[in-house]
Coordinates of C-alpha atoms in Angstrom, one line a residue:
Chain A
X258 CA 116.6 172.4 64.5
X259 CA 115.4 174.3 67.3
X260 CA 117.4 174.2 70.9
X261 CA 115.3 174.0 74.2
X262 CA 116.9 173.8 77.5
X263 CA 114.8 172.6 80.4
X264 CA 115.0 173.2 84.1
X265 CA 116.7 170.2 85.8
X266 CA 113.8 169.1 87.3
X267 CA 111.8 168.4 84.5
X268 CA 115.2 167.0 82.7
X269 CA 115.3 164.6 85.5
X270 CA 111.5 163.9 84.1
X271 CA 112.3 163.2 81.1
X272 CA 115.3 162.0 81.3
X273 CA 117.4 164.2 79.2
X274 CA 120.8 164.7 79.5
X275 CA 121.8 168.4 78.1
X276 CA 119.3 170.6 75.3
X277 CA 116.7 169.2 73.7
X278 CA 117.1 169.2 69.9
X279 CA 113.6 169.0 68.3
X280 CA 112.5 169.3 64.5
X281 CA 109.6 171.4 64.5
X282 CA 107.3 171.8 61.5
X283 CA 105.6 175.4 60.0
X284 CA 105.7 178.6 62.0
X285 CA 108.7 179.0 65.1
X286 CA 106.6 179.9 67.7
X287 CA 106.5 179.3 71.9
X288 CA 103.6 177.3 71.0
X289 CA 104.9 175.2 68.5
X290 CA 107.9 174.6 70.0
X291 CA 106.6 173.5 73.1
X292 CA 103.6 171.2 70.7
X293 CA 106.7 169.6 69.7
X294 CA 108.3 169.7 73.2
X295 CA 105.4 167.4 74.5
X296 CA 104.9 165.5 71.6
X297 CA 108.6 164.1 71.9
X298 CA 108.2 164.1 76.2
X299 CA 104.4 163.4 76.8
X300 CA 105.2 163.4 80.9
X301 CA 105.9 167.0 80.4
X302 CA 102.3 168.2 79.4
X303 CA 101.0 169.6 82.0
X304 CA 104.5 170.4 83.7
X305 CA 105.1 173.7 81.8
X306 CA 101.8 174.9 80.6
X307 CA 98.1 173.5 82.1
X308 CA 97.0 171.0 80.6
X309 CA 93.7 172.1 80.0
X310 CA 94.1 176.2 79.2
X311 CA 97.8 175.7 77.6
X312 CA 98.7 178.9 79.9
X313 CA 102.0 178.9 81.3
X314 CA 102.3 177.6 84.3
X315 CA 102.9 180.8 87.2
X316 CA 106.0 179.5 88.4
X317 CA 107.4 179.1 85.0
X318 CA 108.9 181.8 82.6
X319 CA 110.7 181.7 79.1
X320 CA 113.7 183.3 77.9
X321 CA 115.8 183.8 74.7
X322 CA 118.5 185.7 73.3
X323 CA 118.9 187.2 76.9
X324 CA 114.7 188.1 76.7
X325 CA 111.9 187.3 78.6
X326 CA 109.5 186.4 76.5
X327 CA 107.1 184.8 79.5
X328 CA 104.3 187.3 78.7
X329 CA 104.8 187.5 74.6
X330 CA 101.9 186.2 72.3
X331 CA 102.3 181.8 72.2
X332 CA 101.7 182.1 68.3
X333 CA 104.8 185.2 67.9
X334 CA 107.6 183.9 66.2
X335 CA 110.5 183.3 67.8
X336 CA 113.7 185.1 67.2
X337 CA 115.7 184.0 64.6
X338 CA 118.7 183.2 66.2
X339 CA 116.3 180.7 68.3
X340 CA 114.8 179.6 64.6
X341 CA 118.3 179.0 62.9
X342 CA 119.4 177.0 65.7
X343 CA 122.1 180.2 67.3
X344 CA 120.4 180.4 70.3
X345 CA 118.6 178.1 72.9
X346 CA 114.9 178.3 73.8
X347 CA 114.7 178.3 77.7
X348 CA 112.7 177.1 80.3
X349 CA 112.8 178.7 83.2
X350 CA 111.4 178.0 87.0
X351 CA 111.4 181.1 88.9
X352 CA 113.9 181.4 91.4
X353 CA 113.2 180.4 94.6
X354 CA 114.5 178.5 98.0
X355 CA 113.6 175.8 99.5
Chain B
X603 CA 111.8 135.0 105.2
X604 CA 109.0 137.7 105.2
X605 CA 109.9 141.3 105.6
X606 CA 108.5 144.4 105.2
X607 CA 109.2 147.8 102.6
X608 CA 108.3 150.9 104.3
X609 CA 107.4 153.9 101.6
X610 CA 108.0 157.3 102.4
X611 CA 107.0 160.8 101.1
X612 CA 109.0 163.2 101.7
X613 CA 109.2 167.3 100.7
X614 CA 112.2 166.7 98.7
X615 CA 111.7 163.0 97.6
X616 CA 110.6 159.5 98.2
X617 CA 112.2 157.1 100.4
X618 CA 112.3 153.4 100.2
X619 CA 113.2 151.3 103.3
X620 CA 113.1 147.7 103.5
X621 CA 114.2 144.9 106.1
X622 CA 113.7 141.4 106.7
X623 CA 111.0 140.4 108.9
X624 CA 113.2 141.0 112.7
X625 CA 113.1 144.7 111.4
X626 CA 116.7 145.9 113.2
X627 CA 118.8 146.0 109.6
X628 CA 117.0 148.5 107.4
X629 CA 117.9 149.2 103.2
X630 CA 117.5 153.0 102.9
X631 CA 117.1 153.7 98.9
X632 CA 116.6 157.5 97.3
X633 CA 115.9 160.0 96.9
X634 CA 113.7 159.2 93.9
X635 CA 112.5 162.1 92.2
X636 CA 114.8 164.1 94.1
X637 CA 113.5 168.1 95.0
X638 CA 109.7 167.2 94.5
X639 CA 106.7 166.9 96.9
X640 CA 106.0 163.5 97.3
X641 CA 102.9 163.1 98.7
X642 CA 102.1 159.6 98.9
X643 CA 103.6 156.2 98.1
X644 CA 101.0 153.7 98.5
X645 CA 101.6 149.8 97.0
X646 CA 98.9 147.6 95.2
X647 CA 97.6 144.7 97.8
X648 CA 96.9 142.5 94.7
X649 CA 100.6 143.0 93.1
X650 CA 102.9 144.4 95.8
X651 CA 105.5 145.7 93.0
X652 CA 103.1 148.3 91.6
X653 CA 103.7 151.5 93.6
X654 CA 102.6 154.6 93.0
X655 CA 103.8 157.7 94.0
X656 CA 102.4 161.3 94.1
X657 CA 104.7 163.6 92.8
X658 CA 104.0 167.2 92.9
X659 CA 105.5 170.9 92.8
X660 CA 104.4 174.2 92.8
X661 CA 106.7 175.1 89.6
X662 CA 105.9 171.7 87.7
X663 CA 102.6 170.1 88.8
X664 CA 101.6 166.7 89.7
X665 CA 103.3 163.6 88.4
X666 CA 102.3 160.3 88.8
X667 CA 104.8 157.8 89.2
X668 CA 104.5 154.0 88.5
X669 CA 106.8 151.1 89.4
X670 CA 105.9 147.4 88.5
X671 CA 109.5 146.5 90.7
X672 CA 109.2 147.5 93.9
X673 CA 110.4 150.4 93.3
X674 CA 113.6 149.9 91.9
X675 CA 112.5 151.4 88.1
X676 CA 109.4 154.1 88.0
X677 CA 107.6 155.4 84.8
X678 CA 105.9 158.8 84.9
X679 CA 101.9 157.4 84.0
X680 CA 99.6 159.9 83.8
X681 CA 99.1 163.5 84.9
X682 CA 95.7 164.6 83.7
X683 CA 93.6 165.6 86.2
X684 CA 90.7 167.5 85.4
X685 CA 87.1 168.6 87.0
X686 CA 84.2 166.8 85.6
X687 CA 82.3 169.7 84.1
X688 CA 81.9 173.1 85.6
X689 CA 83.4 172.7 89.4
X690 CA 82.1 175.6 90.5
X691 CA 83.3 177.1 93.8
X692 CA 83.6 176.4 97.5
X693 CA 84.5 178.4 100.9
X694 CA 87.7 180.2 101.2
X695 CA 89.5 180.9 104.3
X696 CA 87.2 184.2 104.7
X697 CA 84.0 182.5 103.5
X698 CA 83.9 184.1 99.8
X699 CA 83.5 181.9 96.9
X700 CA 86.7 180.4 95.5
X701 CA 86.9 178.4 92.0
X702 CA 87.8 175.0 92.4
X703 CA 91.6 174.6 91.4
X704 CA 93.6 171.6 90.8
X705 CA 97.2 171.4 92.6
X706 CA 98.3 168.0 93.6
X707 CA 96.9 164.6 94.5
X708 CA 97.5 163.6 98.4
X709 CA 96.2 160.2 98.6
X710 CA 96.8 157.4 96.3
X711 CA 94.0 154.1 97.3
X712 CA 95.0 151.3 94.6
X713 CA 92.3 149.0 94.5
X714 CA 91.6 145.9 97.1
X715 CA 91.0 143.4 93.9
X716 CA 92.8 145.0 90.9
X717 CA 96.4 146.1 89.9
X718 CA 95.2 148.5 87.2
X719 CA 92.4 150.4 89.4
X720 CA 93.6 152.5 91.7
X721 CA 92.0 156.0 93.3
X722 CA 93.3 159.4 93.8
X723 CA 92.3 162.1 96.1
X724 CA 93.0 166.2 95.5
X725 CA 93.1 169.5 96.5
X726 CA 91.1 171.0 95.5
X727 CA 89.4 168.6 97.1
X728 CA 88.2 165.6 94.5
X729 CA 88.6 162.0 94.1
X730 CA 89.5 160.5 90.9
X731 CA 89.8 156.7 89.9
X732 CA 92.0 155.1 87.5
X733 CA 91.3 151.6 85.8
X734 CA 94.3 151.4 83.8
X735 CA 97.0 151.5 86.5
X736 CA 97.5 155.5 86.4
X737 CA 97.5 156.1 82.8
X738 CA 94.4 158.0 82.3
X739 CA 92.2 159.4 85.6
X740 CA 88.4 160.7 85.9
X741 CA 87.0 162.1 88.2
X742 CA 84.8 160.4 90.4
X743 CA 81.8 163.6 90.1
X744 CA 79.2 161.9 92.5
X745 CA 81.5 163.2 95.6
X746 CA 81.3 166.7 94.4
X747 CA 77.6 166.5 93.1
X748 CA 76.3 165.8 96.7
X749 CA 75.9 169.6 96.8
X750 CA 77.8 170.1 99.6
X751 CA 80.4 171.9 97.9
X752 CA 80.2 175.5 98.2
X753 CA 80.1 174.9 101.8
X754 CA 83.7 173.1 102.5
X755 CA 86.6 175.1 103.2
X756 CA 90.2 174.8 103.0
X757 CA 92.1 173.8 106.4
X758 CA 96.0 175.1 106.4
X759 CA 97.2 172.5 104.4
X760 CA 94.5 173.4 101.4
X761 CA 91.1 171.7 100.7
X762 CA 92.6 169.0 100.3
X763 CA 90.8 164.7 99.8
X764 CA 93.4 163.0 101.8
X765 CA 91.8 159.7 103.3
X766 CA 90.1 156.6 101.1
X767 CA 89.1 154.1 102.6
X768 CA 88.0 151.1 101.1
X769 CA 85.4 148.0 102.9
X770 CA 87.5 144.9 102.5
X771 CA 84.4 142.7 102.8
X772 CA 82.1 145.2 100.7
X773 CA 83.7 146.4 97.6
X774 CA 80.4 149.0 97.6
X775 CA 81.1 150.9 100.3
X776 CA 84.1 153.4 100.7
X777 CA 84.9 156.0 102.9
X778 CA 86.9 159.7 102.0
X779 CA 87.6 162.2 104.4
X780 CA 88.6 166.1 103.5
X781 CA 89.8 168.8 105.4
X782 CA 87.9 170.7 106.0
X783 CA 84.4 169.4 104.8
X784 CA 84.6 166.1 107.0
X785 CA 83.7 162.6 106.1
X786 CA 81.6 160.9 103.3
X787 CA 80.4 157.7 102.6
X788 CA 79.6 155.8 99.3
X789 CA 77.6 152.6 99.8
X790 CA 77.4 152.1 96.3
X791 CA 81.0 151.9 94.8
X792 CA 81.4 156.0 94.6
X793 CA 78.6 157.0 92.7
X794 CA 76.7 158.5 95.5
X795 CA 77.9 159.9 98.3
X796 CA 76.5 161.0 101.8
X797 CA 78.2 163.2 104.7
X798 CA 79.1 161.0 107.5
X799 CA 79.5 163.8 110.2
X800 CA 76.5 162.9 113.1
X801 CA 78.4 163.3 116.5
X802 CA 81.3 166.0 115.1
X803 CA 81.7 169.2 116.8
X804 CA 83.8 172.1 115.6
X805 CA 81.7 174.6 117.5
X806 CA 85.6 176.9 117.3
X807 CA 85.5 177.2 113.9
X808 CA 81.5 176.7 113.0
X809 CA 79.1 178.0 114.3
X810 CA 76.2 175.7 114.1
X811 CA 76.0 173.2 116.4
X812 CA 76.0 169.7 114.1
X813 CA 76.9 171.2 110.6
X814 CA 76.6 168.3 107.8
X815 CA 80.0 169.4 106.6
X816 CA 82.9 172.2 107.6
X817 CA 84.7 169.8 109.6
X818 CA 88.4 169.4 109.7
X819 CA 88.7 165.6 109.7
X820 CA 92.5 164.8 110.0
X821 CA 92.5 161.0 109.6
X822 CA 90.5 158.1 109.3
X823 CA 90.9 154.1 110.5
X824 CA 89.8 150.9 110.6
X825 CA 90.6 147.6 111.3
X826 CA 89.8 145.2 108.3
X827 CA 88.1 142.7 110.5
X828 CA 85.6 145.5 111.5
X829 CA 84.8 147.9 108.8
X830 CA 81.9 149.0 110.6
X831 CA 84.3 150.5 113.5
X832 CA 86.2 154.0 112.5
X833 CA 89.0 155.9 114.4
X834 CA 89.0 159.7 113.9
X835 CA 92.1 161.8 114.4
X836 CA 90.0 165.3 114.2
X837 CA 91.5 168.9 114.1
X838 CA 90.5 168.3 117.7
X839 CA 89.1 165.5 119.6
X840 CA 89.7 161.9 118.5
X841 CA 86.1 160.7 117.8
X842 CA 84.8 156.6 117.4
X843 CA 82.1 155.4 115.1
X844 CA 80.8 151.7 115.6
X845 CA 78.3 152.2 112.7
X846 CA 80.3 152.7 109.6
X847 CA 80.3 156.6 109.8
X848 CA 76.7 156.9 111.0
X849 CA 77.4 158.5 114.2
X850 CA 80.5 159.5 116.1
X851 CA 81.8 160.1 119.7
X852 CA 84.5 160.8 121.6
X853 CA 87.1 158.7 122.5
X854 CA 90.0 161.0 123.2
X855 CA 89.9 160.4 127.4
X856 CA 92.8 160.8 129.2
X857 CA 95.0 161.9 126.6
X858 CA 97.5 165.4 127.4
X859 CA 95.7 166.9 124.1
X860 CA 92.7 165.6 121.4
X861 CA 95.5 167.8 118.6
X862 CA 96.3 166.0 116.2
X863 CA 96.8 164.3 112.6
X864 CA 97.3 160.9 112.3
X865 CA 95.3 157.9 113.8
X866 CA 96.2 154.2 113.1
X867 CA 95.1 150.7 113.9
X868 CA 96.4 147.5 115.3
X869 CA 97.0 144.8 112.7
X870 CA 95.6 142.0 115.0
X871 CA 93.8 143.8 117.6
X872 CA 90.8 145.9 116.2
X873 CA 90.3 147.7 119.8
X874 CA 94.0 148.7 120.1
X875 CA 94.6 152.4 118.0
X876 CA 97.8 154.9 118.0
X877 CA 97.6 158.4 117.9
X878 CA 100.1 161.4 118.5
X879 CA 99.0 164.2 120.4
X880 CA 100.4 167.7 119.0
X881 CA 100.0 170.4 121.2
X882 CA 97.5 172.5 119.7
X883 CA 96.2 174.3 115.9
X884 CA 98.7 177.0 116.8
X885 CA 101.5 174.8 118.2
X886 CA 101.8 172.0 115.9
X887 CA 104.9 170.3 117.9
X888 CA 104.4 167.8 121.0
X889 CA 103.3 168.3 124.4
X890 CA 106.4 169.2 126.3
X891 CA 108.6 168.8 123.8
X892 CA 108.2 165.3 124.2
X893 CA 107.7 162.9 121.5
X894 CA 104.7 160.5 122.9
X895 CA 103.1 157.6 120.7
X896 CA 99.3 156.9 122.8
X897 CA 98.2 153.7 122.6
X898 CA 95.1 152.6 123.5
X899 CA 94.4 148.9 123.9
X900 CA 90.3 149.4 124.7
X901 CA 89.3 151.5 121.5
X902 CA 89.8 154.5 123.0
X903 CA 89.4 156.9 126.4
X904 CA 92.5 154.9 128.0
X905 CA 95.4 155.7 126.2
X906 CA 99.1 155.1 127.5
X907 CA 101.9 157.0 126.4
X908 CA 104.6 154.9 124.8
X909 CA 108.1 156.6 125.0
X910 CA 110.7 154.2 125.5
X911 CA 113.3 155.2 122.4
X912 CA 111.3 158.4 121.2
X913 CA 113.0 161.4 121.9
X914 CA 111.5 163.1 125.5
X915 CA 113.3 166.4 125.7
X916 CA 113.6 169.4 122.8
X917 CA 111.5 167.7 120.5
X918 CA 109.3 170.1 118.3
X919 CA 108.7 168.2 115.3
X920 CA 105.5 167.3 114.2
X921 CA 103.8 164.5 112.5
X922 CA 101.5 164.7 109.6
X923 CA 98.3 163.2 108.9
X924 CA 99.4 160.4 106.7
X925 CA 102.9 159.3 108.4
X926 CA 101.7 156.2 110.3
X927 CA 101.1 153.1 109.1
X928 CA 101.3 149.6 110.5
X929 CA 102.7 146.2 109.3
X930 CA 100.7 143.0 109.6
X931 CA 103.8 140.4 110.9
X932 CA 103.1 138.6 113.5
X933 CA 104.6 140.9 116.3
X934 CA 102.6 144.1 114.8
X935 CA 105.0 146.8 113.7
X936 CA 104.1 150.5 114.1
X937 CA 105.9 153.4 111.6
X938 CA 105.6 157.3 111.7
X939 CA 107.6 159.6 110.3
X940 CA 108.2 163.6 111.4
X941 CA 108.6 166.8 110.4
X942 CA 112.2 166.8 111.3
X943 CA 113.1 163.8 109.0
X944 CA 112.9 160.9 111.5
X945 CA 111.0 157.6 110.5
X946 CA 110.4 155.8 113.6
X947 CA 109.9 152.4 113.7
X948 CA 108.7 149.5 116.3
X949 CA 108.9 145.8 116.0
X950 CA 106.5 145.3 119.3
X951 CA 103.1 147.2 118.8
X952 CA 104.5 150.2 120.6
X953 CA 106.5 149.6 123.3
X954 CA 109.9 150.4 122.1
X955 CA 110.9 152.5 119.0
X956 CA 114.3 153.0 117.0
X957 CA 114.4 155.1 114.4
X958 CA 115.3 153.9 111.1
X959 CA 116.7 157.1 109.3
X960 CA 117.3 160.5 111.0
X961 CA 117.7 163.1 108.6
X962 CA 115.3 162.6 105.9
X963 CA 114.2 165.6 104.6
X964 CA 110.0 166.5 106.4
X965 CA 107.9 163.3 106.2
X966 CA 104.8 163.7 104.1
X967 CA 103.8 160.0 104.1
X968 CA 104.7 156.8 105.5
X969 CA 102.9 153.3 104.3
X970 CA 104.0 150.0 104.8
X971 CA 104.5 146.8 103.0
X972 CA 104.3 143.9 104.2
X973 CA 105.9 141.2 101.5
X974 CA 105.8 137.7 101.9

C-alpha cells in the first residue's frame, strides 16, 4: 500500500480527508503512483502534472523520506520506505502568499 | 415570489447571494472552492440550477465546476482543455513570438437552448464548446484559424477570450471579444469567424491607423431585443455599433474618463447602458477617488453619474471587466462587484446602491439570476 499526501487544495478537490492509501500494481515509481493517483481521483489529472505532456506542473514539487525528488526520472523507483508503506509520498505546492 | 441569485467570482472563491424579488434581505453562501480563482459563475437560461464555475490556480490548474442545485452541491466536470492541432504562436508583450499556452478559462457562455452545451473562453486566448454539460470540451479551431493569430497580443491581464456573446433571435451568429486582438464575429454558429474592428482606434499602442486586430476590447453588450446594437467598454473609449459589429463609434461623450472595463445594458431599455469610468491604463482606481456608476439613458454621449450610496471619498478600488450584470425584474436591478470586495447592488436602474457584502475577497465576476 503506498501513502500519498496531497496539498489541501486539491484534498478539498477530491474530497479526501487525511493520506491517500492506493494499491498500485508493477514497478513503485512517481509515475505509477500518481497513474493510480488519477485513476482513483480523475478531477485531479491535470491538477498535478499536464494533462497532455504528463510534466509536473511548475508550481508543484514532490518529496519523500525528507527528499526532493521533483526533478528525479517519473519511471525511478521510489524509495523503499515509500514502497513498504514507512513513508508517505508527498505533494507539494510551492510555498507562496497570497 | 420571484427573486434573484447573484454569482460571484472571486480570487479566493465563489460567492452565492440570493434575495427575494424587493432585493433589501440578501443570503450570502461560501466560499465554495475556498483559496482558488474563480473566474466566472455563469447559470444555464434553459435550467437555472446548472451553474458552472471557473476554477483556476496557478499551482493546480483549471477546474470546472458543475451544480444541477443552484449551487448548493457542485461536481468537478471536466478539465481538459487542449489546442486543436499545432497552436502555433502569437505576439508577446515585446512583439516576439510566444507559443500558445493554456492557463485558465475566463468566460463560461452556456447555451441559449440547451442545458448540456455550454462555451468556454481562454487564455491563451481560445474558445472551446461543450455539449455534454462540461464533461468533455473542444476547441472551437475556426476562431484561431482566421489567421489572425500571430498578430494578437496579451493585454495585462493575459491574452485572454473573455466575452461570448450569443444572438437570441439567431442561434448562427455569436460574438467573442479578446484582449488584446479585439472583436470577432461568427455568422455561422462558430465555424468561421471574421474581425469585427471597423471604427476602433488604439493609435497609443498600434501604430496603424484601423488594424484588423491588436485591440484591447474590455467588454461587450447588447440588449436582447436588439442584437444588432453593441456597447464597447474599450481599453479606452466606449465605442457603439448599430450593425452587429460592422462598424463602430464613439459614444463615450461627456464622461470624466473613456478607462475602463465593464459595460452593461438595461433589461427593458435597450438605449440605457452603465459603465464605470477608471481613471486611466496606469491608474486603474476611480476618478477622484470617487466611486461613479454612468448611466446613459440615450445609448451613449450623455451619461449621468449615479452616486447616491456608492462610496465618494478614498475610494481606489477598481472594477473588472466582468463584474456587472443586470437582473430582468420589473424595476431593473444593476450589480458590480470591486476590487476591494464590495458587491454593490441597486433595486432602481441606478439611482441608489447598497452594498450587499463588504469584505469579499477581489471580485472577478458578478452574473445574475433572475429565478422565477
Amino acid at each position: 500500500m503506498i501513502r500519498v499526501v496531497l496539498p489541501a487544495h486539491l484534498r478539498n478537490l477530491a474530497r479526501i480527508d487525511g493520506e491517500v492509501h492506493l494499491d498500485v500494481d508493477g514497478q513503485i515509481t512517481q509515475r505509477s503512483v500518481l497513474d493510480a493517483l488519477e485513476a482513483h481521483y480523475p478531477m485531479l489529472q491535470g491538477c498535478i502534472r499536464d494533462a497532455a505532456t504528463q510534466q509536473r506542473r511548475a508550481f508543484v514539487r514532490f518529496f519523500a523520506c525528507q527528499e526532493d525528488l521533483s526533478h528525479e526520472s517519473p519511471d525511478a523507483v521510489l524509495p523503499d520506505a515509500v514502497v513498504d508503506g514507512r513513508e508517505p509520498y508527498l505533494v507539494v505546492g510551492a510555498m507562496a502568499g497570497g | 415570489m420571484s427573486g434573484v441569485r447573484v454569482l460571484v467570482g472571486t480570487r479566493k472563491g465563489a460567492f452565492i447571494l440570493t434575495s427575494d424579488g424587493k432585493r433589501e434581505n440578501w443570503q450570502v453562501s461560501g466560499p465554495h472552492f475556498g483559496g482558488w480563482e474563480i473566474y466566472h459563475v455563469a447559470g444555464s437560461p434553459v435550467e437555472p440550477n446548472r451553474i458552472f464555475a471557473s476554477q483556476t490556480s496557478g499551482w493546480f490548474g483549471q477546474v470546472m465546476q458543475r451544480s444541477d442545485d443552484g449551487g448548493l452541491t457542485w461536481e468537478p466536470v471536466g478539465n481538459q482543455f487542449a489546442y486543436d492541432g499545432d497552436p502555433g504562436t502569437h505576439q508577446w508583450y515585446d512583439g516576439t513570438p510566444r507559443p500558445w499556452e493554456f492557463s485558465r478559462i475566463w468566460h463560461v457562455e452556456p447555451s441559449l437552448s440547451d442545458p448540456d452545451v455550454v462555451l468556454a473562453g481562454a487564455q491563451d486566448a481560445a474558445l472551446f464548446r461543450s455539449v455534454d454539460g462540461g464533461k468533455n470540451w473542444a476547441e472551437m479551431p475556426g476562431l484561431r484559424a482566421h489567421g489572425s493569430g500571430p498578430q494578437w497580443q496579451p493585454g495585462a491581464g493575459g491574452l485572454c477570450l473573455h466575452t461570448i456573446l450569443l444572438d437570441p433571435s439567431d442561434a448562427m451568429r455569436m460574438w467573442i471579444a479578446i484582449s488584446a486582438a479585439g472583436v470577432f464575429r461568427s455568422d455561422d454558429a462558430g465555424k468561421t469567424w471574421q474581425p469585427k474592428n471597423r471604427g476602433l482606434r488604439s493609435g497609443d499602442v498600434l501604430p496603424e491607423e484601423q488594424p484588423e486586430v491588436g485591440h484591447c476590447v474590455h467588454k461587450v453588450a447588447l440588449h436582447k431585443s436588439r442584437p444588432d446594437t453593441l456597447f464597447m467598454q474599450k481599453h479606452w473609449d466606449v465605442m457603439r455599433s448599430d450593425d452587429g459589429g460592422d462598424n463602430w463609434h464613439e459614444i463615450s461623450g461627456n464622461l470624466p474618463t473613456d478607462f475602463g472595463f465593464v459595460i452593461d445594458v438595461h433589461a427593458h431599455e435597450p438605449e440605457t447602458v452603465y459603465v464605470v469610468p477608471i481613471t486611466s491604463d496606469s491608474l486603474h482606481f476611480p476618478p477622484d477617488g470617487a466611486l461613479r456608476v454612468y448611466r446613459s439613458r440615450s445609448g451613449g454621449n450623455e451619461w449621468e453619474p449615479l452616486t447616491k450610496g456608492l462610496p465618494q471619498s478614498n475610494c481606489y478600488v477598481n472594477v473588472l471587466r466582468d463584474a456587472m450584470a443586470v437582473d430582468s425584474l420589473d424595476d431593473c436591478g444593476v450589480y458590480f462587484g470591486t476590487t476591494g470586495g464590495q458587491v454593490y447592488a441597486s433595486s432602481d436602474a441606478g439611482d441608489s446602491w447598497t452594498p450587499i457584502v463588504r469584505d469579499l475577497p477581489p471580485v472577478l465576476s458578478v452574473e445574475v439570476q433572475t429565478l422565477p
